[in-house]
mmCIF file of C-alpha atoms in Angstrom:
data_model
loop_
_atom_site.group_PDB
_atom_site.id
_atom_site.type_symbol
_atom_site.label_atom_id
_atom_site.label_comp_id
_atom_site.label_asym_id
_atom_site.label_seq_id
_atom_site.Cartn_x
_atom_site.Cartn_y
_atom_site.Cartn_z
ATOM 1 C CA UNK A 1 -20.201 -2.480 1.304
ATOM 2 C CA UNK A 2 -16.074 -3.300 1.779
ATOM 3 C CA UNK A 3 -13.880 -0.967 2.813
ATOM 4 C CA UNK A 4 -10.816 0.371 3.037
ATOM 5 C CA UNK A 5 -10.439 2.173 5.626
ATOM 6 C CA UNK A 6 -6.445 2.684 6.199
ATOM 7 C CA UNK A 7 -5.302 0.824 3.322
ATOM 8 C CA UNK A 8 -2.799 3.019 0.667
ATOM 9 C CA UNK A 9 -3.837 2.535 -2.618
ATOM 10 C CA UNK A 10 -2.014 3.867 -5.537
ATOM 11 C CA UNK A 11 -4.333 4.011 -9.138
ATOM 12 C CA UNK A 12 -2.968 3.928 -12.105
ATOM 13 C CA UNK A 13 -4.904 5.641 -15.475
ATOM 14 C CA UNK A 14 -6.967 7.570 -12.466
ATOM 15 C CA UNK A 15 -8.076 10.362 -14.494
ATOM 16 C CA UNK A 16 -9.754 8.470 -16.670
ATOM 17 C CA UNK A 17 -13.280 7.256 -16.328
ATOM 18 C CA UNK A 18 -13.011 3.546 -13.992
ATOM 19 C CA UNK A 19 -9.680 5.234 -12.166
ATOM 20 C CA UNK A 20 -11.570 8.860 -11.273
ATOM 21 C CA UNK A 21 -14.343 6.499 -10.279
ATOM 22 C CA UNK A 22 -11.959 4.336 -8.380
ATOM 23 C CA UNK A 23 -10.407 7.097 -6.446
ATOM 24 C CA UNK A 24 -14.000 8.543 -5.921
ATOM 25 C CA UNK A 25 -15.019 5.227 -4.160
ATOM 26 C CA UNK A 26 -11.872 4.509 -2.488
ATOM 27 C CA UNK A 27 -11.511 7.223 -1.178
ATOM 28 C CA UNK A 28 -15.322 7.767 0.241
ATOM 29 C CA UNK A 29 -14.377 3.713 1.559
ATOM 30 C CA UNK A 30 -11.562 5.295 3.974
ATOM 31 C CA UNK A 31 -8.343 4.372 2.144
ATOM 32 C CA UNK A 32 -5.754 6.608 1.376
ATOM 33 C CA UNK A 33 -5.058 6.895 -2.548
ATOM 34 C CA UNK A 34 -2.092 7.855 -4.368
ATOM 35 C CA UNK A 35 -3.151 8.560 -8.484
ATOM 36 C CA UNK A 36 -1.371 8.658 -11.082
ATOM 37 C CA UNK A 37 -1.454 9.148 -14.493
ATOM 38 C CA UNK A 38 0.106 11.230 -17.488
ATOM 39 C CA UNK A 39 -1.232 14.506 -16.844
ATOM 40 C CA UNK A 40 0.374 17.376 -15.215
ATOM 41 C CA UNK A 41 -0.491 18.346 -11.242
ATOM 42 C CA UNK A 42 -2.805 21.748 -13.112
ATOM 43 C CA UNK A 43 -4.448 19.708 -15.705
ATOM 44 C CA UNK A 44 -4.986 16.696 -12.577
ATOM 45 C CA UNK A 45 -6.216 19.357 -10.875
ATOM 46 C CA UNK A 46 -8.981 20.649 -13.112
ATOM 47 C CA UNK A 47 -10.355 16.947 -12.656
ATOM 48 C CA UNK A 48 -9.399 15.928 -9.552
ATOM 49 C CA UNK A 49 -11.524 19.700 -8.173
ATOM 50 C CA UNK A 50 -14.706 18.158 -7.941
ATOM 51 C CA UNK A 51 -16.168 18.556 -4.419
ATOM 52 C CA UNK A 52 -16.461 14.288 -3.479
ATOM 53 C CA UNK A 53 -12.749 14.259 -4.182
ATOM 54 C CA UNK A 54 -11.701 17.550 -3.267
ATOM 55 C CA UNK A 55 -12.324 17.123 -0.248
ATOM 56 C CA UNK A 56 -9.554 14.197 0.610
ATOM 57 C CA UNK A 57 -6.720 17.065 -0.613
ATOM 58 C CA UNK A 58 -4.040 16.814 0.642
ATOM 59 C CA UNK A 59 -4.513 14.784 3.162
ATOM 60 C CA UNK A 60 -5.561 11.164 1.733
ATOM 61 C CA UNK A 61 -4.884 11.955 -1.743
ATOM 62 C CA UNK A 62 -1.667 12.714 -3.807
ATOM 63 C CA UNK A 63 -1.463 12.912 -7.272
ATOM 64 C CA UNK A 64 1.648 12.154 -9.288
ATOM 65 C CA UNK A 65 2.474 13.030 -13.115
ATOM 66 C CA UNK A 66 3.577 9.924 -14.129
ATOM 67 C CA UNK A 67 3.937 6.864 -17.527
ATOM 68 C CA UNK A 68 3.476 3.422 -16.563
ATOM 69 C CA UNK A 69 5.460 2.700 -19.585
ATOM 70 C CA UNK A 70 8.554 4.410 -18.126
ATOM 71 C CA UNK A 71 10.319 2.459 -15.781
ATOM 72 C CA UNK A 72 11.802 5.508 -14.065
ATOM 73 C CA UNK A 73 9.409 7.518 -13.582
ATOM 74 C CA UNK A 74 7.332 4.270 -11.989
ATOM 75 C CA UNK A 75 10.185 3.704 -9.513
ATOM 76 C CA UNK A 76 9.981 7.490 -8.947
ATOM 77 C CA UNK A 77 5.980 7.365 -8.200
ATOM 78 C CA UNK A 78 6.676 4.020 -5.739
ATOM 79 C CA UNK A 79 8.817 5.964 -4.022
ATOM 80 C CA UNK A 80 6.941 8.999 -3.466
ATOM 81 C CA UNK A 81 4.805 7.008 -2.105
ATOM 82 C CA UNK A 82 6.705 4.874 0.380
ATOM 83 C CA UNK A 83 8.107 8.592 1.151
ATOM 84 C CA UNK A 84 4.697 10.116 1.628
ATOM 85 C CA UNK A 85 3.182 7.126 3.967
ATOM 86 C CA UNK A 86 5.819 4.810 4.354
ATOM 87 C CA UNK A 87 3.846 1.792 2.783
ATOM 88 C CA UNK A 88 1.264 0.070 0.050
ATOM 89 C CA UNK A 89 -1.480 -1.727 1.043
ATOM 90 C CA UNK A 90 -2.880 -2.267 -2.995
ATOM 91 C CA UNK A 91 -2.904 -1.310 -6.740
ATOM 92 C CA UNK A 92 -5.529 -0.318 -9.312
ATOM 93 C CA UNK A 93 -3.216 -0.422 -12.728
ATOM 94 C CA UNK A 94 -5.384 0.876 -15.206
ATOM 95 C CA UNK A 95 -3.620 2.437 -17.471
ATOM 96 C CA UNK A 96 -3.287 1.085 -21.673
ATOM 97 C CA UNK A 97 -2.702 1.491 -25.036
ATOM 98 C CA UNK A 98 -5.577 0.575 -27.679
ATOM 99 C CA UNK A 99 -5.269 0.885 -31.164
ATOM 100 C CA UNK A 100 -7.599 -0.576 -33.256
ATOM 101 C CA UNK A 101 -6.740 -2.280 -36.591
ATOM 102 C CA UNK A 102 -6.980 -6.044 -38.911
ATOM 103 C CA UNK A 103 -3.604 -7.262 -38.578
ATOM 104 C CA UNK A 104 -2.794 -6.026 -42.055
ATOM 105 C CA UNK A 105 -3.062 -2.588 -41.745
ATOM 106 C CA UNK A 106 -1.801 -2.394 -37.898
ATOM 107 C CA UNK A 107 1.773 -2.231 -38.237
ATOM 108 C CA UNK A 108 4.993 -2.592 -36.300
ATOM 109 C CA UNK A 109 5.345 0.754 -34.390
ATOM 110 C CA UNK A 110 1.103 0.882 -33.461
ATOM 111 C CA UNK A 111 1.927 -2.676 -32.259
ATOM 112 C CA UNK A 112 4.602 -2.378 -30.179
ATOM 113 C CA UNK A 113 2.552 1.219 -28.777
ATOM 114 C CA UNK A 114 -0.245 -1.044 -27.676
ATOM 115 C CA UNK A 115 2.005 -3.659 -25.911
ATOM 116 C CA UNK A 116 4.234 -1.369 -24.054
ATOM 117 C CA UNK A 117 1.314 0.958 -22.685
ATOM 118 C CA UNK A 118 -1.179 -2.409 -22.266
ATOM 119 C CA UNK A 119 1.281 -5.394 -21.764
ATOM 120 C CA UNK A 120 4.860 -3.733 -20.083
ATOM 121 C CA UNK A 121 3.024 -0.811 -18.420
ATOM 122 C CA UNK A 122 1.797 -3.766 -16.273
ATOM 123 C CA UNK A 123 4.810 -5.934 -16.174
ATOM 124 C CA UNK A 124 6.502 -2.293 -14.563
ATOM 125 C CA UNK A 125 4.138 -1.445 -12.218
ATOM 126 C CA UNK A 126 3.432 -4.988 -11.061
ATOM 127 C CA UNK A 127 7.328 -5.537 -10.536
ATOM 128 C CA UNK A 128 7.747 -1.891 -8.659
ATOM 129 C CA UNK A 129 4.733 -2.262 -6.394
ATOM 130 C CA UNK A 130 5.644 -5.966 -4.927
ATOM 131 C CA UNK A 131 8.228 -4.924 -3.505
ATOM 132 C CA UNK A 132 6.362 -2.351 -0.933
ATOM 133 C CA UNK A 133 3.017 -4.590 -1.454
ATOM 134 C CA UNK A 134 5.746 -7.313 0.645
ATOM 135 C CA UNK A 135 7.031 -5.326 2.997
ATOM 136 C CA UNK A 136 3.919 -3.502 4.447
ATOM 137 C CA UNK A 137 3.475 -7.552 5.081
ATOM 138 C CA UNK A 138 1.040 -8.451 1.924
ATOM 139 C CA UNK A 139 -1.380 -6.792 -0.305
ATOM 140 C CA UNK A 140 -3.024 -6.413 -3.171
ATOM 141 C CA UNK A 141 -2.615 -6.334 -6.960
ATOM 142 C CA UNK A 142 -5.568 -5.730 -8.862
ATOM 143 C CA UNK A 143 -5.364 -5.025 -12.705
ATOM 144 C CA UNK A 144 -7.765 -3.931 -15.387
ATOM 145 C CA UNK A 145 -8.169 -6.319 -18.343
ATOM 146 C CA UNK A 146 -10.965 -7.037 -20.347
ATOM 147 C CA UNK A 147 -13.472 -8.920 -22.036
ATOM 148 C CA UNK A 148 -11.958 -8.276 -25.708
ATOM 149 C CA UNK A 149 -9.095 -11.273 -23.853
ATOM 150 C CA UNK A 150 -10.877 -13.652 -24.792
ATOM 151 C CA UNK A 151 -13.993 -12.570 -26.456
ATOM 152 C CA UNK A 152 -13.207 -11.817 -29.857
ATOM 153 C CA UNK A 153 -14.175 -9.145 -31.762
ATOM 154 C CA UNK A 154 -12.768 -7.739 -35.258
ATOM 155 C CA UNK A 155 -9.734 -4.996 -35.415
ATOM 156 C CA UNK A 156 -8.945 -6.011 -31.947
ATOM 157 C CA UNK A 157 -5.563 -8.444 -32.339
ATOM 158 C CA UNK A 158 -2.834 -5.968 -30.711
ATOM 159 C CA UNK A 159 -5.200 -5.086 -27.503
ATOM 160 C CA UNK A 160 -7.123 -8.627 -27.214
ATOM 161 C CA UNK A 161 -3.522 -9.675 -27.317
ATOM 162 C CA UNK A 162 -1.992 -7.513 -24.637
ATOM 163 C CA UNK A 163 -5.118 -8.188 -21.965
ATOM 164 C CA UNK A 164 -4.456 -11.257 -22.810
ATOM 165 C CA UNK A 165 -1.111 -11.379 -21.658
ATOM 166 C CA UNK A 166 -2.292 -9.208 -18.352
ATOM 167 C CA UNK A 167 -4.453 -12.520 -17.363
ATOM 168 C CA UNK A 168 -1.638 -14.970 -17.963
ATOM 169 C CA UNK A 169 0.510 -12.076 -16.215
ATOM 170 C CA UNK A 170 -1.781 -11.725 -13.395
ATOM 171 C CA UNK A 171 -1.842 -15.522 -12.487
ATOM 172 C CA UNK A 172 2.127 -16.677 -12.710
ATOM 173 C CA UNK A 173 2.337 -13.402 -10.107
ATOM 174 C CA UNK A 174 -0.698 -14.726 -8.253
ATOM 175 C CA UNK A 175 1.844 -18.398 -8.268
ATOM 176 C CA UNK A 176 4.614 -16.797 -7.301
ATOM 177 C CA UNK A 177 3.828 -14.004 -4.632
ATOM 178 C CA UNK A 178 0.767 -16.045 -2.165
ATOM 179 C CA UNK A 179 3.125 -16.873 0.026
ATOM 180 C CA UNK A 180 4.476 -13.343 0.492
ATOM 181 C CA UNK A 181 0.942 -12.256 1.833
ATOM 182 C CA UNK A 182 0.396 -10.641 -2.335
ATOM 183 C CA UNK A 183 -3.094 -11.242 -3.339
ATOM 184 C CA UNK A 184 -3.552 -10.945 -7.368
ATOM 185 C CA UNK A 185 -6.391 -10.505 -9.563
ATOM 186 C CA UNK A 186 -7.512 -9.102 -12.676
ATOM 187 C CA UNK A 187 -10.911 -7.288 -14.056
ATOM 188 C CA UNK A 188 -12.379 -8.546 -16.957
ATOM 189 C CA UNK A 189 -14.779 -5.010 -18.008
ATOM 190 C CA UNK A 190 -17.053 -5.133 -20.983
ATOM 191 C CA UNK A 191 -18.575 -2.409 -22.403
ATOM 192 C CA UNK A 192 -18.590 0.227 -19.829
ATOM 193 C CA UNK A 193 -20.092 4.008 -20.142
ATOM 194 C CA UNK A 194 -20.572 6.833 -18.016
ATOM 195 C CA UNK A 195 -24.014 8.731 -17.622
ATOM 196 C CA UNK A 196 -22.548 11.791 -19.616
ATOM 197 C CA UNK A 197 -21.680 9.571 -22.475
ATOM 198 C CA UNK A 198 -24.500 7.517 -22.784
ATOM 199 C CA UNK A 199 -26.976 10.434 -23.199
ATOM 200 C CA UNK A 200 -24.658 12.112 -26.537
ATOM 201 C CA UNK A 201 -24.458 8.032 -28.097
ATOM 202 C CA UNK A 202 -27.473 7.743 -30.510
ATOM 203 C CA UNK A 203 -30.602 4.887 -29.425
ATOM 204 C CA UNK A 204 -28.585 2.801 -32.100
ATOM 205 C CA UNK A 205 -25.777 2.084 -30.179
ATOM 206 C CA UNK A 206 -28.161 1.284 -26.887
ATOM 207 C CA UNK A 207 -30.356 -1.175 -29.020
ATOM 208 C CA UNK A 208 -26.753 -2.867 -29.931
ATOM 209 C CA UNK A 209 -25.134 -3.148 -26.790
ATOM 210 C CA UNK A 210 -28.686 -4.835 -25.530
ATOM 211 C CA UNK A 211 -28.470 -7.139 -28.579
ATOM 212 C CA UNK A 212 -25.278 -8.070 -27.397
ATOM 213 C CA UNK A 213 -25.394 -8.057 -23.114
ATOM 214 C CA UNK A 214 -28.117 -10.804 -21.704
ATOM 215 C CA UNK A 215 -28.425 -8.028 -19.487
ATOM 216 C CA UNK A 216 -28.882 -5.219 -21.588
ATOM 217 C CA UNK A 217 -26.930 -2.137 -21.021
ATOM 218 C CA UNK A 218 -23.063 -1.430 -21.000
ATOM 219 C CA UNK A 219 -22.246 -0.996 -17.604
ATOM 220 C CA UNK A 220 -21.668 1.881 -14.943
ATOM 221 C CA UNK A 221 -17.711 3.167 -13.847
ATOM 222 C CA UNK A 222 -19.280 3.029 -10.354
ATOM 223 C CA UNK A 223 -20.164 -1.508 -10.642
ATOM 224 C CA UNK A 224 -16.573 -2.090 -11.863
ATOM 225 C CA UNK A 225 -15.432 0.591 -8.674
ATOM 226 C CA UNK A 226 -17.724 -1.436 -6.240
ATOM 227 C CA UNK A 227 -15.807 -4.923 -7.326
ATOM 228 C CA UNK A 228 -12.535 -3.342 -7.526
ATOM 229 C CA UNK A 229 -12.790 -2.764 -3.675
ATOM 230 C CA UNK A 230 -13.921 -5.826 -2.361
ATOM 231 C CA UNK A 231 -10.985 -7.332 -4.307
ATOM 232 C CA UNK A 232 -8.998 -4.693 -2.624
ATOM 233 C CA UNK A 233 -10.628 -4.753 0.900
ATOM 234 C CA UNK A 234 -9.736 -7.309 3.070
ATOM 235 C CA UNK A 235 -13.425 -9.319 2.760
ATOM 236 C CA UNK A 236 -11.863 -10.605 -0.682
ATOM 237 C CA UNK A 237 -9.026 -12.306 1.465
ATOM 238 C CA UNK A 238 -9.381 -15.585 0.555
ATOM 239 C CA UNK A 239 -9.284 -14.611 -3.714
ATOM 240 C CA UNK A 240 -6.530 -14.395 -5.942
ATOM 241 C CA UNK A 241 -5.166 -15.720 -9.751
ATOM 242 C CA UNK A 242 -8.903 -14.870 -10.361
ATOM 243 C CA UNK A 243 -10.240 -13.211 -13.606
ATOM 244 C CA UNK A 244 -13.468 -11.816 -12.712
ATOM 245 C CA UNK A 245 -16.083 -10.274 -15.896
ATOM 246 C CA UNK A 246 -17.960 -7.870 -15.254
ATOM 247 C CA UNK A 247 -19.566 -6.765 -18.484
ATOM 248 C CA UNK A 248 -23.413 -7.702 -18.249
ATOM 249 C CA UNK A 249 -23.316 -11.420 -20.184
ATOM 250 C CA UNK A 250 -21.588 -10.934 -22.861
ATOM 251 C CA UNK A 251 -19.060 -13.289 -22.789
ATOM 252 C CA UNK A 252 -21.362 -15.775 -22.557
#
């Protein structure tokens, strides 16, 4: 079980299924967590009010309303991290935009939306994290990509291209900043579903996933968070520039 004791970690897309699971697990493993998302603080509090998370407020958890697509807001978020804890040990970037259409139906505006929300947001979060990570003596960049960055799925043109860009961006950053003590890796999840979502889906969906996935099921947010916690921990100190697939064998 990877431990994150004393580390300050920023999680974007923190109110989504992967983000919220990560926030919960990172706090349990001893981290101080900066959670960012689009929701206003009063709305975010409703999501963060579960006992497993609320008990860490306000000492170990800071929520910041921030749009990862907006450079000014990203800059302010990292200034807030510096002001609150004076250091940063890792980021887990989950924010993205997905529009599923084939090329002939995809408008230029929709294409730009996906690239802005998925690829440009990754660039901005990574760019502004780096100085604080380096100043803190080194740290970890963990970007959430997708198995669809290399596994072809119809209609996922913009999303697949953007996530493929995330992969290459992560590897280049790993090469550029290794000498500064920064490790950079990307997670490539497959089909991930919460227990609540699985209960509402028809049996035909589970059967389809079972046929396409060697392990025969969807993954869970906690399984992804376990891998994320490991990669952000000192136990993964020799891993950088890696693209780690967590998809039950879907891409085989």
